[in-house]
CSV table of N, CA and C in Angstrom, one decimal:
chain,number,residue,atom,x,y,z
A,1,MET,N,45.7,-18.4,-1.7
A,1,MET,CA,45.3,-17.1,-1.2
A,1,MET,C,44.5,-16.3,-2.2
A,2,SER,N,43.5,-15.7,-1.8
A,2,SER,CA,42.6,-14.9,-2.8
A,2,SER,C,43.2,-13.6,-3.1
A,3,LYS,N,42.8,-13.1,-4.2
A,3,LYS,CA,43.2,-11.7,-4.7
A,3,LYS,C,42.5,-10.7,-3.9
A,4,PRO,N,43.1,-9.5,-3.7
A,4,PRO,CA,42.4,-8.4,-3.1
A,4,PRO,C,41.3,-7.9,-4.0
A,5,GLY,N,40.3,-7.2,-3.4
A,5,GLY,CA,39.2,-6.7,-4.2
A,5,GLY,C,39.5,-5.8,-5.4
A,6,TYR,N,40.6,-5.0,-5.2
A,6,TYR,CA,40.9,-4.1,-6.3
A,6,TYR,C,41.6,-4.8,-7.5
A,7,ALA,N,41.9,-6.1,-7.4
A,7,ALA,CA,42.5,-6.9,-8.5
A,7,ALA,C,41.4,-7.5,-9.3
A,8,ASP,N,40.1,-7.4,-8.8
A,8,ASP,CA,39.0,-8.0,-9.6
A,8,ASP,C,38.5,-7.0,-10.6
A,9,GLN,N,38.4,-7.5,-11.9
A,9,GLN,CA,38.0,-6.6,-13.0
A,9,GLN,C,36.6,-6.1,-12.7
A,10,GLY,N,35.7,-6.9,-12.1
A,10,GLY,CA,34.3,-6.4,-11.9
A,10,GLY,C,34.3,-5.2,-10.9
A,11,PHE,N,35.2,-5.2,-10.0
A,11,PHE,CA,35.3,-4.0,-9.1
A,11,PHE,C,35.6,-2.7,-9.9
A,12,TRP,N,36.5,-2.8,-10.9
A,12,TRP,CA,36.8,-1.6,-11.6
A,12,TRP,C,35.6,-1.1,-12.6
A,13,PHE,N,34.9,-2.1,-13.1
A,13,PHE,CA,33.7,-1.8,-13.9
A,13,PHE,C,32.7,-1.1,-13.0
A,14,ARG,N,32.5,-1.6,-11.8
A,14,ARG,CA,31.6,-1.0,-10.9
A,14,ARG,C,32.0,0.4,-10.5
A,15,VAL,N,33.3,0.7,-10.3
A,15,VAL,CA,33.8,2.0,-10.0
A,15,VAL,C,33.5,3.0,-11.2
A,16,ILE,N,33.7,2.5,-12.4
A,16,ILE,CA,33.4,3.3,-13.6
A,16,ILE,C,31.9,3.7,-13.6
A,17,PHE,N,31.0,2.6,-13.4
A,17,PHE,CA,29.6,2.9,-13.4
A,17,PHE,C,29.2,3.8,-12.3
A,18,MET,N,29.8,3.7,-11.1
A,18,MET,CA,29.5,4.5,-10.0
A,18,MET,C,29.8,6.0,-10.3
A,19,LEU,N,31.0,6.2,-11.0
A,19,LEU,CA,31.3,7.6,-11.4
A,19,LEU,C,30.3,8.2,-12.4
A,20,LEU,N,29.9,7.3,-13.3
A,20,LEU,CA,28.9,7.8,-14.3
A,20,LEU,C,27.6,8.1,-13.7
A,21,TYR,N,27.2,7.2,-12.8
A,21,TYR,CA,25.9,7.4,-12.1
A,21,TYR,C,25.9,8.6,-11.1
A,22,TRP,N,27.1,8.9,-10.6
A,22,TRP,CA,27.3,10.1,-9.8
A,22,TRP,C,27.0,11.4,-10.6
A,23,VAL,N,27.5,11.4,-11.9
A,23,VAL,CA,27.2,12.5,-12.8
A,23,VAL,C,25.7,12.6,-13.1
A,24,VAL,N,25.1,11.4,-13.4
A,24,VAL,CA,23.7,11.3,-13.7
A,24,VAL,C,22.9,11.7,-12.5
A,25,LEU,N,23.3,11.4,-11.3
A,25,LEU,CA,22.6,11.8,-10.1
A,25,LEU,C,22.5,13.3,-10.0
A,26,ASN,N,23.6,14.0,-10.3
A,26,ASN,CA,23.6,15.4,-10.2
A,26,ASN,C,22.6,16.1,-11.2
A,27,ILE,N,22.6,15.5,-12.4
A,27,ILE,CA,21.6,16.0,-13.4
A,27,ILE,C,20.2,15.7,-12.9
A,28,ALA,N,19.9,14.5,-12.4
A,28,ALA,CA,18.6,14.1,-11.9
A,28,ALA,C,18.1,14.9,-10.8
A,29,VAL,N,19.0,15.3,-9.9
A,29,VAL,CA,18.6,16.2,-8.7
A,29,VAL,C,18.3,17.6,-9.3
A,30,THR,N,19.0,18.0,-10.3
A,30,THR,CA,18.6,19.3,-10.9
A,30,THR,C,17.2,19.2,-11.5
A,31,VAL,N,16.9,18.2,-12.3
A,31,VAL,CA,15.6,18.0,-12.9
A,31,VAL,C,14.6,17.9,-11.8
A,32,PHE,N,14.9,17.2,-10.7
A,32,PHE,CA,14.0,17.1,-9.6
A,32,PHE,C,13.6,18.5,-9.0
A,33,GLY,N,14.6,19.3,-8.8
A,33,GLY,CA,14.4,20.7,-8.3
A,33,GLY,C,13.5,21.5,-9.2
A,34,VAL,N,13.8,21.4,-10.5
A,34,VAL,CA,13.0,22.1,-11.5
A,34,VAL,C,11.5,21.7,-11.4
A,35,LEU,N,11.3,20.4,-11.4
A,35,LEU,CA,10.0,19.8,-11.3
A,35,LEU,C,9.3,20.2,-10.0
A,36,LEU,N,10.0,20.2,-9.0
A,36,LEU,CA,9.5,20.6,-7.7
A,36,LEU,C,9.0,22.1,-7.7
A,37,VAL,N,9.8,22.9,-8.3
A,37,VAL,CA,9.4,24.3,-8.4
A,37,VAL,C,8.2,24.5,-9.3
A,38,LEU,N,8.1,23.8,-10.4
A,38,LEU,CA,7.0,23.8,-11.3
A,38,LEU,C,5.7,23.4,-10.6
A,39,VAL,N,5.8,22.2,-10.0
A,39,VAL,CA,4.6,21.7,-9.3
A,39,VAL,C,4.1,22.7,-8.2
A,40,SER,N,5.1,23.2,-7.5
A,40,SER,CA,4.7,24.2,-6.4
A,40,SER,C,4.0,25.4,-7.0
A,41,LEU,N,4.6,26.0,-8.1
A,41,LEU,CA,4.0,27.1,-8.8
A,41,LEU,C,2.6,26.9,-9.3
A,42,VAL,N,2.4,25.7,-9.9
A,42,VAL,CA,1.1,25.3,-10.5
A,42,VAL,C,0.1,25.2,-9.3
A,43,LYS,N,0.5,24.6,-8.2
A,43,LYS,CA,-0.4,24.4,-7.1
A,43,LYS,C,-0.7,25.8,-6.5
A,44,LEU,N,0.2,26.6,-6.4
A,44,LEU,CA,0.1,28.0,-5.8
A,44,LEU,C,-0.9,28.8,-6.7
A,45,GLY,N,-0.7,28.8,-8.0
A,45,GLY,CA,-1.4,29.7,-8.9
A,45,GLY,C,-2.7,29.1,-9.5
A,46,SER,N,-3.1,27.9,-9.2
A,46,SER,CA,-4.2,27.3,-9.8
A,46,SER,C,-4.9,26.4,-8.8
A,47,LYS,N,-6.2,26.1,-9.1
A,47,LYS,CA,-6.9,25.2,-8.3
A,47,LYS,C,-6.8,23.8,-8.8
A,48,TYR,N,-6.2,23.6,-9.9
A,48,TYR,CA,-6.0,22.3,-10.6
A,48,TYR,C,-4.8,21.6,-10.0
A,49,GLU,N,-4.9,20.3,-10.0
A,49,GLU,CA,-3.8,19.4,-9.5
A,49,GLU,C,-2.9,19.1,-10.7
A,50,PRO,N,-1.6,19.3,-10.6
A,50,PRO,CA,-0.7,19.0,-11.8
A,50,PRO,C,-0.4,17.5,-11.8
A,51,VAL,N,-1.3,16.7,-12.2
A,51,VAL,CA,-1.2,15.2,-12.1
A,51,VAL,C,0.1,14.8,-12.9
A,52,THR,N,0.2,15.2,-14.2
A,52,THR,CA,1.3,14.8,-15.0
A,52,THR,C,2.7,15.2,-14.4
A,53,LEU,N,2.8,16.5,-14.0
A,53,LEU,CA,4.0,16.9,-13.3
A,53,LEU,C,4.3,16.1,-12.1
A,54,SER,N,3.3,15.9,-11.3
A,54,SER,CA,3.5,15.1,-10.0
A,54,SER,C,3.9,13.7,-10.3
A,55,SER,N,3.4,13.1,-11.4
A,55,SER,CA,3.9,11.7,-11.7
A,55,SER,C,5.3,11.7,-12.2
A,56,TRP,N,5.7,12.8,-12.9
A,56,TRP,CA,7.1,12.9,-13.4
A,56,TRP,C,8.0,13.1,-12.1
A,57,LEU,N,7.5,13.9,-11.2
A,57,LEU,CA,8.3,14.1,-10.0
A,57,LEU,C,8.5,12.8,-9.2
A,58,LYS,N,7.4,12.0,-9.0
A,58,LYS,CA,7.5,10.7,-8.3
A,58,LYS,C,8.5,9.8,-9.1
A,59,SER,N,8.4,9.8,-10.4
A,59,SER,CA,9.2,8.9,-11.2
A,59,SER,C,10.7,9.3,-11.1
A,60,VAL,N,11.0,10.6,-11.1
A,60,VAL,CA,12.4,11.0,-10.9
A,60,VAL,C,12.9,10.7,-9.5
A,61,THR,N,12.0,10.8,-8.5
A,61,THR,CA,12.3,10.5,-7.2
A,61,THR,C,12.7,9.0,-7.0
A,62,ALA,N,11.9,8.1,-7.7
A,62,ALA,CA,12.2,6.7,-7.7
A,62,ALA,C,13.6,6.4,-8.4
A,63,PHE,N,13.8,7.1,-9.5
A,63,PHE,CA,15.1,7.0,-10.2
A,63,PHE,C,16.3,7.4,-9.3
A,64,ILE,N,16.2,8.5,-8.6
A,64,ILE,CA,17.2,9.0,-7.7
A,64,ILE,C,17.4,7.9,-6.6
A,65,GLY,N,16.3,7.3,-6.1
A,65,GLY,CA,16.5,6.3,-5.1
A,65,GLY,C,17.2,5.1,-5.6
A,66,GLN,N,17.0,4.7,-6.9
A,66,GLN,CA,17.7,3.6,-7.5
A,66,GLN,C,19.2,3.9,-7.6
A,67,ILE,N,19.5,5.1,-8.0
A,67,ILE,CA,20.9,5.5,-8.1
A,67,ILE,C,21.6,5.4,-6.7
A,68,PHE,N,20.9,5.9,-5.7
A,68,PHE,CA,21.5,5.9,-4.3
A,68,PHE,C,21.7,4.4,-3.9
A,69,SER,N,20.7,3.6,-4.2
A,69,SER,CA,20.9,2.1,-3.8
A,69,SER,C,22.1,1.5,-4.5
A,70,PHE,N,22.3,1.9,-5.8
A,70,PHE,CA,23.5,1.4,-6.5
A,70,PHE,C,24.8,1.9,-5.9
A,71,LEU,N,24.8,3.2,-5.7
A,71,LEU,CA,26.0,3.9,-5.2
A,71,LEU,C,26.4,3.4,-3.8
A,72,SER,N,25.4,3.1,-3.0
A,72,SER,CA,25.7,2.7,-1.6
A,72,SER,C,25.9,1.2,-1.5
A,73,PHE,N,26.0,0.4,-2.6
A,73,PHE,CA,26.2,-1.0,-2.6
A,73,PHE,C,25.0,-1.8,-2.0
A,74,GLU,N,23.9,-1.1,-1.9
A,74,GLU,CA,22.7,-1.8,-1.4
A,74,GLU,C,22.1,-2.7,-2.5
A,75,SER,N,22.4,-2.3,-3.8
A,75,SER,CA,21.9,-3.1,-4.9
A,75,SER,C,23.0,-3.3,-5.9
A,76,GLU,N,23.0,-4.4,-6.6
A,76,GLU,CA,24.0,-4.7,-7.6
A,76,GLU,C,23.4,-4.3,-9.0
A,77,GLU,N,22.0,-4.1,-9.0
A,77,GLU,CA,21.4,-3.7,-10.3
A,77,GLU,C,21.6,-2.3,-10.7
A,78,LYS,N,22.0,-2.1,-11.9
A,78,LYS,CA,22.2,-0.7,-12.4
A,78,LYS,C,20.9,-0.1,-12.7
A,79,PRO,N,20.7,1.2,-12.4
A,79,PRO,CA,19.4,1.9,-12.7
A,79,PRO,C,19.3,2.1,-14.2
A,80,PHE,N,18.2,2.8,-14.6
A,80,PHE,CA,18.0,3.1,-16.0
A,80,PHE,C,19.3,3.7,-16.6
A,81,PRO,N,19.7,3.3,-17.8
A,81,PRO,CA,19.0,2.5,-18.9
A,81,PRO,C,19.2,1.0,-18.8
A,82,PHE,N,19.8,0.5,-17.8
A,82,PHE,CA,20.0,-1.0,-17.7
A,82,PHE,C,18.7,-1.6,-17.1
A,83,GLN,N,17.8,-0.9,-16.6
A,83,GLN,CA,16.5,-1.3,-16.1
A,83,GLN,C,15.5,-0.4,-16.7
A,84,PRO,N,14.2,-0.8,-16.8
A,84,PRO,CA,13.2,0.1,-17.2
A,84,PRO,C,13.1,1.3,-16.3
A,85,TRP,N,12.6,2.4,-16.9
A,85,TRP,CA,12.4,3.6,-16.2
A,85,TRP,C,11.4,3.3,-15.1
A,86,PRO,N,11.6,3.8,-13.8
A,86,PRO,CA,10.7,3.6,-12.7
A,86,PRO,C,9.3,4.1,-13.0
A,87,GLN,N,8.3,3.3,-12.8
A,87,GLN,CA,6.9,3.7,-13.0
A,87,GLN,C,6.2,4.0,-11.7
A,88,VAL,N,5.3,4.9,-11.8
A,88,VAL,CA,4.5,5.3,-10.6
A,88,VAL,C,3.2,4.5,-10.6
A,89,ASN,N,3.0,3.8,-9.4
A,89,ASN,CA,1.8,3.0,-9.3
A,89,ASN,C,0.6,3.9,-9.3
A,90,ALA,N,-0.6,3.4,-9.8
A,90,ALA,CA,-1.8,4.1,-9.8
A,90,ALA,C,-2.3,4.5,-8.4
A,91,ASP,N,-2.1,3.6,-7.4
A,91,ASP,CA,-2.6,3.9,-6.1
A,91,ASP,C,-1.7,4.9,-5.4
A,92,GLU,N,-0.4,5.1,-5.9
A,92,GLU,CA,0.4,6.2,-5.3
A,92,GLU,C,0.0,7.6,-5.8
A,93,GLU,N,-0.6,7.6,-7.0
A,93,GLU,CA,-1.0,8.9,-7.5
A,93,GLU,C,-2.2,9.5,-6.8
A,94,ALA,N,-3.0,8.7,-6.2
A,94,ALA,CA,-4.3,9.2,-5.6
A,94,ALA,C,-4.0,9.9,-4.3
């Protein structure tokens, strides 16, 4: 007879990582909100496109998506720092 899931050591490591990434997710959403406000203010008050801020915003958005994939058991791969930071494709910036 096989052991239940909670007897598996890997399960408990995943639970610990999920709790840590939940905290990181809350920080990342706050950073996302700050970047969103900054991009909106720059677009509102200037005729210039905030390219750097927009790429940071897209990068944080991809990171948040990776965290959600991990937390919802869609992916077994842990997000940053266990993977490289998500990069924005050049064609997505245009």
